């Protein structure tokens, strides 16, 4: 398996623009997580899905952020409109059972810069 | 509330020297404990994990970690560091029975030739 695949690797956009980040989890993994990494706050869980259904989105910072998982092999994280404070590295991760004793498999991340 | 503290933001060691990265956690019981490594431009990769049993756990790349309940610590060690170990290291805590992981803020390791 190719692992968790994220695209794009880098995204530079201007404030107010819509940004869409993409993720393909490992085949067979029922759980998908979106994390955001910043210098100030470290790694924060934004939202996670189980079998394509959002289970906990309490980490989504505000209504400008939305995430979908239309099928088992694809998820998107959208920011609309984007703001400079959204600049961060966004990681997607997947796991088999979603339990906290299980290894998370991370993608390489999307480096987002909002000017 | 559960939390993870990595007191050292940056550590620099010479190649061949020993390494210890500190991690302290706050949790009501014994959580699941992890160390992940993040190489530049990459996602996080699991180094090792502790759930129960032997308090000294071995991981990949020659790393080990020791769980000390009395100190609420889970420090990562390596006897001899290689230049390729330069990366950022994250300690994480998992709450049993949940999906919740809490990551520390990371320790960036620099290795001098």
mmCIF file of N, CA, C and O in Angstrom, chain A residues 9 31 33 35 37 39-43 45 48 55-56 58 89 91 98-109, chain B residues 10 32 34 36 38 40-46 49 51 88 90 93-101 103-105 108:
data_model
loop_
_atom_site.group_PDB
_atom_site.id
_atom_site.type_symbol
_atom_site.label_atom_id
_atom_site.label_comp_id
_atom_site.label_asym_id
_atom_site.label_seq_id
_atom_site.Cartn_x
_atom_site.Cartn_y
_atom_site.Cartn_z
ATOM 1 N N UNK A 9 0.976 19.049 -1.788
ATOM 2 C CA UNK A 9 1.996 19.100 -0.748
ATOM 3 C C UNK A 9 2.156 20.520 -0.222
ATOM 4 O O UNK A 9 2.418 20.729 0.967
ATOM 5 N N UNK A 31 -10.983 4.518 9.923
ATOM 6 C CA UNK A 31 -10.953 5.780 10.636
ATOM 7 C C UNK A 31 -10.010 6.742 9.939
ATOM 8 O O UNK A 31 -8.893 6.376 9.566
ATOM 9 N N UNK A 33 -8.502 10.808 10.262
ATOM 10 C CA UNK A 33 -8.337 11.965 11.142
ATOM 11 C C UNK A 33 -7.706 13.109 10.363
ATOM 12 O O UNK A 33 -6.804 12.893 9.569
ATOM 13 N N UNK A 35 -5.569 16.536 11.205
ATOM 14 C CA UNK A 35 -4.831 17.285 12.225
ATOM 15 C C UNK A 35 -4.276 18.559 11.607
ATOM 16 O O UNK A 35 -3.979 18.632 10.418
ATOM 17 N N UNK A 37 -1.068 21.319 12.350
ATOM 18 C CA UNK A 37 0.173 21.515 13.112
ATOM 19 C C UNK A 37 0.642 22.947 12.958
ATOM 20 O O UNK A 37 0.887 23.425 11.852
ATOM 21 N N UNK A 39 3.261 26.047 15.049
ATOM 22 C CA UNK A 39 4.312 26.219 16.051
ATOM 23 C C UNK A 39 3.708 26.511 17.412
ATOM 24 O O UNK A 39 4.178 26.023 18.433
ATOM 25 N N UNK A 40 2.660 27.296 17.402
ATOM 26 C CA UNK A 40 2.104 27.745 18.682
ATOM 27 C C UNK A 40 1.312 26.657 19.392
ATOM 28 O O UNK A 40 1.364 26.542 20.609
ATOM 29 N N UNK A 41 0.567 25.868 18.639
ATOM 30 C CA UNK A 41 -0.383 24.944 19.248
ATOM 31 C C UNK A 41 -0.046 23.475 19.038
ATOM 32 O O UNK A 41 -0.747 22.591 19.540
ATOM 33 N N UNK A 42 1.046 23.228 18.290
ATOM 34 C CA UNK A 42 1.419 21.835 18.044
ATOM 35 C C UNK A 42 0.408 21.140 17.156
ATOM 36 O O UNK A 42 -0.195 21.757 16.284
ATOM 37 N N UNK A 43 0.214 19.849 17.410
ATOM 38 C CA UNK A 43 -0.720 19.035 16.622
ATOM 39 C C UNK A 43 -2.092 19.041 17.277
ATOM 40 O O UNK A 43 -2.249 18.619 18.417
ATOM 41 N N UNK A 45 -6.181 17.902 16.785
ATOM 42 C CA UNK A 45 -7.167 17.127 16.042
ATOM 43 C C UNK A 45 -8.321 18.040 15.642
ATOM 44 O O UNK A 45 -8.920 18.693 16.489
ATOM 45 N N UNK A 48 -12.627 13.751 13.056
ATOM 46 C CA UNK A 48 -12.348 12.406 12.606
ATOM 47 C C UNK A 48 -13.617 11.725 12.104
ATOM 48 O O UNK A 48 -14.731 12.072 12.509
ATOM 49 N N UNK A 55 -17.540 11.873 13.173
ATOM 50 C CA UNK A 55 -17.901 11.476 14.528
ATOM 51 C C UNK A 55 -17.696 12.631 15.515
ATOM 52 O O UNK A 55 -18.526 12.861 16.397
ATOM 53 N N UNK A 56 -16.588 13.304 15.387
ATOM 54 C CA UNK A 56 -16.283 14.368 16.327
ATOM 55 C C UNK A 56 -15.610 15.510 15.559
ATOM 56 O O UNK A 56 -14.501 15.347 15.067
ATOM 57 N N UNK A 58 -15.391 18.604 17.001
ATOM 58 C CA UNK A 58 -15.256 19.656 18.008
ATOM 59 C C UNK A 58 -13.953 20.429 17.869
ATOM 60 O O UNK A 58 -13.823 21.527 18.396
ATOM 61 N N UNK A 89 0.541 23.367 8.750
ATOM 62 C CA UNK A 89 0.632 22.090 8.044
ATOM 63 C C UNK A 89 -0.572 21.256 8.457
ATOM 64 O O UNK A 89 -0.831 21.083 9.656
ATOM 65 N N UNK A 91 -2.374 17.641 8.386
ATOM 66 C CA UNK A 91 -2.106 16.221 8.217
ATOM 67 C C UNK A 91 -3.395 15.436 8.220
ATOM 68 O O UNK A 91 -4.330 15.712 8.979
ATOM 69 N N UNK A 98 -9.451 2.958 15.101
ATOM 70 C CA UNK A 98 -9.722 4.245 15.714
ATOM 71 C C UNK A 98 -9.509 4.290 17.213
ATOM 72 O O UNK A 98 -9.749 5.304 17.844
ATOM 73 N N UNK A 99 -9.007 3.209 17.777
ATOM 74 C CA UNK A 99 -8.781 3.193 19.218
ATOM 75 C C UNK A 99 -7.460 3.880 19.566
ATOM 76 O O UNK A 99 -6.509 3.878 18.780
ATOM 77 N N UNK A 100 -7.398 4.419 20.778
ATOM 78 C CA UNK A 100 -6.227 5.205 21.173
ATOM 79 C C UNK A 100 -5.000 4.346 21.436
ATOM 80 O O UNK A 100 -3.937 4.869 21.733
ATOM 81 N N UNK A 101 -5.135 3.025 21.359
ATOM 82 C CA UNK A 101 -3.964 2.170 21.525
ATOM 83 C C UNK A 101 -3.409 1.733 20.171
ATOM 84 O O UNK A 101 -2.560 0.848 20.095
ATOM 85 N N UNK A 102 -3.908 2.347 19.141
ATOM 86 C CA UNK A 102 -3.531 1.912 17.816
ATOM 87 C C UNK A 102 -2.665 2.950 17.127
ATOM 88 O O UNK A 102 -2.818 4.146 17.312
ATOM 89 N N UNK A 103 -1.779 2.447 16.304
ATOM 90 C CA UNK A 103 -0.883 3.294 15.535
ATOM 91 C C UNK A 103 -1.669 4.115 14.523
ATOM 92 O O UNK A 103 -2.574 3.612 13.867
ATOM 93 N N UNK A 104 -1.289 5.378 14.429
ATOM 94 C CA UNK A 104 -1.821 6.237 13.393
ATOM 95 C C UNK A 104 -0.844 6.266 12.218
ATOM 96 O O UNK A 104 0.363 6.365 12.416
ATOM 97 N N UNK A 105 -1.392 6.207 11.022
ATOM 98 C CA UNK A 105 -0.580 6.316 9.812
ATOM 99 C C UNK A 105 -0.828 7.700 9.231
ATOM 100 O O UNK A 105 -1.952 8.031 8.868
ATOM 101 N N UNK A 106 0.237 8.480 9.152
ATOM 102 C CA UNK A 106 0.117 9.865 8.705
ATOM 103 C C UNK A 106 0.525 10.023 7.249
ATOM 104 O O UNK A 106 1.457 9.360 6.774
ATOM 105 N N UNK A 107 -0.159 10.938 6.581
ATOM 106 C CA UNK A 107 0.298 11.406 5.294
ATOM 107 C C UNK A 107 1.442 12.389 5.466
ATOM 108 O O UNK A 107 1.826 12.728 6.591
ATOM 109 N N UNK A 108 1.975 12.852 4.356
ATOM 110 C CA UNK A 108 3.118 13.764 4.406
ATOM 111 C C UNK A 108 2.710 15.204 4.673
ATOM 112 O O UNK A 108 3.568 16.063 4.843
ATOM 113 N N UNK A 109 1.423 15.457 4.678
ATOM 114 C CA UNK A 109 0.945 16.776 5.047
ATOM 115 C C UNK A 109 0.812 17.739 3.874
ATOM 116 O O UNK A 109 1.413 17.554 2.818
ATOM 117 N N UNK B 10 14.295 22.298 21.736
ATOM 118 C CA UNK B 10 15.408 21.960 20.856
ATOM 119 C C UNK B 10 16.460 21.214 21.674
ATOM 120 O O UNK B 10 16.708 21.565 22.833
ATOM 121 N N UNK B 32 -2.156 5.033 27.210
ATOM 122 C CA UNK B 32 -1.289 4.484 26.176
ATOM 123 C C UNK B 32 -0.255 5.561 25.846
ATOM 124 O O UNK B 32 -0.596 6.739 25.728
ATOM 125 N N UNK B 34 3.119 6.860 23.446
ATOM 126 C CA UNK B 34 3.728 6.700 22.133
ATOM 127 C C UNK B 34 4.856 7.717 21.948
ATOM 128 O O UNK B 34 4.827 8.807 22.517
ATOM 129 N N UNK B 36 6.522 9.361 18.389
ATOM 130 C CA UNK B 36 6.523 9.468 16.937
ATOM 131 C C UNK B 36 7.692 10.346 16.512
ATOM 132 O O UNK B 36 8.098 11.245 17.243
ATOM 133 N N UNK B 38 9.100 12.796 13.231
ATOM 134 C CA UNK B 38 8.724 13.497 12.007
ATOM 135 C C UNK B 38 9.985 14.019 11.331
ATOM 136 O O UNK B 38 10.620 14.951 11.827
ATOM 137 N N UNK B 40 11.881 15.966 8.173
ATOM 138 C CA UNK B 40 11.490 17.163 7.417
ATOM 139 C C UNK B 40 10.631 16.822 6.209
ATOM 140 O O UNK B 40 10.977 15.964 5.403
ATOM 141 N N UNK B 41 9.507 17.511 6.087
ATOM 142 C CA UNK B 41 8.624 17.320 4.947
ATOM 143 C C UNK B 41 7.845 16.026 4.957
ATOM 144 O O UNK B 41 7.200 15.686 3.958
ATOM 145 N N UNK B 42 7.879 15.325 6.078
ATOM 146 C CA UNK B 42 7.192 14.026 6.156
ATOM 147 C C UNK B 42 6.141 14.039 7.244
ATOM 148 O O UNK B 42 6.115 14.905 8.119
ATOM 149 N N UNK B 43 5.287 13.034 7.192
ATOM 150 C CA UNK B 43 4.334 12.847 8.269
ATOM 151 C C UNK B 43 4.986 12.157 9.449
ATOM 152 O O UNK B 43 6.174 11.820 9.418
ATOM 153 N N UNK B 44 4.221 11.956 10.483
ATOM 154 C CA UNK B 44 4.744 11.314 11.686
ATOM 155 C C UNK B 44 4.804 9.807 11.509
ATOM 156 O O UNK B 44 3.908 9.190 10.929
ATOM 157 N N UNK B 45 5.863 9.234 12.057
ATOM 158 C CA UNK B 45 6.057 7.786 11.990
ATOM 159 C C UNK B 45 6.204 7.261 13.411
ATOM 160 O O UNK B 45 6.955 7.833 14.215
ATOM 161 N N UNK B 46 5.541 6.163 13.718
ATOM 162 C CA UNK B 46 5.599 5.596 15.052
ATOM 163 C C UNK B 46 6.966 4.982 15.321
ATOM 164 O O UNK B 46 7.462 4.171 14.536
ATOM 165 N N UNK B 49 5.684 2.196 21.334
ATOM 166 C CA UNK B 49 4.485 2.447 22.124
ATOM 167 C C UNK B 49 4.520 1.593 23.382
ATOM 168 O O UNK B 49 5.184 0.554 23.421
ATOM 169 N N UNK B 51 1.798 0.042 26.392
ATOM 170 C CA UNK B 51 0.438 -0.097 26.921
ATOM 171 C C UNK B 51 0.466 -0.642 28.346
ATOM 172 O O UNK B 51 -0.239 -0.157 29.212
ATOM 173 N N UNK B 88 12.091 15.842 14.245
ATOM 174 C CA UNK B 88 11.302 16.295 15.390
ATOM 175 C C UNK B 88 10.610 15.080 15.994
ATOM 176 O O UNK B 88 10.083 14.233 15.278
ATOM 177 N N UNK B 90 7.847 13.529 18.781
ATOM 178 C CA UNK B 90 6.605 13.832 19.488
ATOM 179 C C UNK B 90 6.251 12.690 20.424
ATOM 180 O O UNK B 90 6.193 11.531 20.018
ATOM 181 N N UNK B 93 -0.074 10.722 24.081
ATOM 182 C CA UNK B 93 -0.834 9.969 25.069
ATOM 183 C C UNK B 93 -2.170 9.596 24.452
ATOM 184 O O UNK B 93 -2.826 10.438 23.838
ATOM 185 N N UNK B 94 -2.572 8.353 24.627
ATOM 186 C CA UNK B 94 -3.883 7.914 24.178
ATOM 187 C C UNK B 94 -4.732 7.537 25.370
ATOM 188 O O UNK B 94 -4.253 6.872 26.286
ATOM 189 N N UNK B 95 -5.973 7.996 25.363
ATOM 190 C CA UNK B 95 -6.883 7.702 26.473
ATOM 191 C C UNK B 95 -7.560 6.361 26.218
ATOM 192 O O UNK B 95 -8.294 6.222 25.227
ATOM 193 N N UNK B 96 -7.322 5.382 27.081
ATOM 194 C CA UNK B 96 -7.922 4.061 26.869
ATOM 195 C C UNK B 96 -9.441 4.113 26.699
ATOM 196 O O UNK B 96 -10.126 4.860 27.386
ATOM 197 N N UNK B 97 -9.918 3.342 25.749
ATOM 198 C CA UNK B 97 -11.351 3.294 25.499
ATOM 199 C C UNK B 97 -11.867 4.388 24.598
ATOM 200 O O UNK B 97 -13.068 4.475 24.358
ATOM 201 N N UNK B 98 -10.976 5.222 24.118
ATOM 202 C CA UNK B 98 -11.379 6.323 23.234
ATOM 203 C C UNK B 98 -10.505 6.335 22.001
ATOM 204 O O UNK B 98 -9.585 5.542 21.859
ATOM 205 N N UNK B 99 -10.796 7.277 21.148
ATOM 206 C CA UNK B 99 -9.954 7.496 19.973
ATOM 207 C C UNK B 99 -8.951 8.613 20.232
ATOM 208 O O UNK B 99 -8.144 8.942 19.383
ATOM 209 N N UNK B 100 -9.017 9.225 21.411
ATOM 210 C CA UNK B 100 -8.302 10.480 21.642
ATOM 211 C C UNK B 100 -6.807 10.303 21.875
ATOM 212 O O UNK B 100 -6.369 9.581 22.758
ATOM 213 N N UNK B 101 -6.063 11.001 21.057
ATOM 214 C CA UNK B 101 -4.616 11.146 21.187
ATOM 215 C C UNK B 101 -4.348 12.595 21.584
ATOM 216 O O UNK B 101 -4.946 13.505 21.037
ATOM 217 N N UNK B 103 -0.982 15.027 21.614
ATOM 218 C CA UNK B 103 0.426 15.098 21.264
ATOM 219 C C UNK B 103 1.122 16.189 22.073
ATOM 220 O O UNK B 103 0.544 17.247 22.338
ATOM 221 N N UNK B 104 2.387 15.945 22.417
ATOM 222 C CA UNK B 104 3.211 17.002 22.958
ATOM 223 C C UNK B 104 3.589 17.972 21.853
ATOM 224 O O UNK B 104 3.289 17.748 20.680
ATOM 225 N N UNK B 105 4.245 19.034 22.241
ATOM 226 C CA UNK B 105 4.592 20.079 21.276
ATOM 227 C C UNK B 105 5.852 19.752 20.480
ATOM 228 O O UNK B 105 6.215 20.484 19.584
ATOM 229 N N UNK B 108 12.779 19.212 18.780
ATOM 230 C CA UNK B 108 13.538 19.182 17.530
ATOM 231 C C UNK B 108 14.973 18.787 17.844
ATOM 232 O O UNK B 108 15.658 19.454 18.632
#
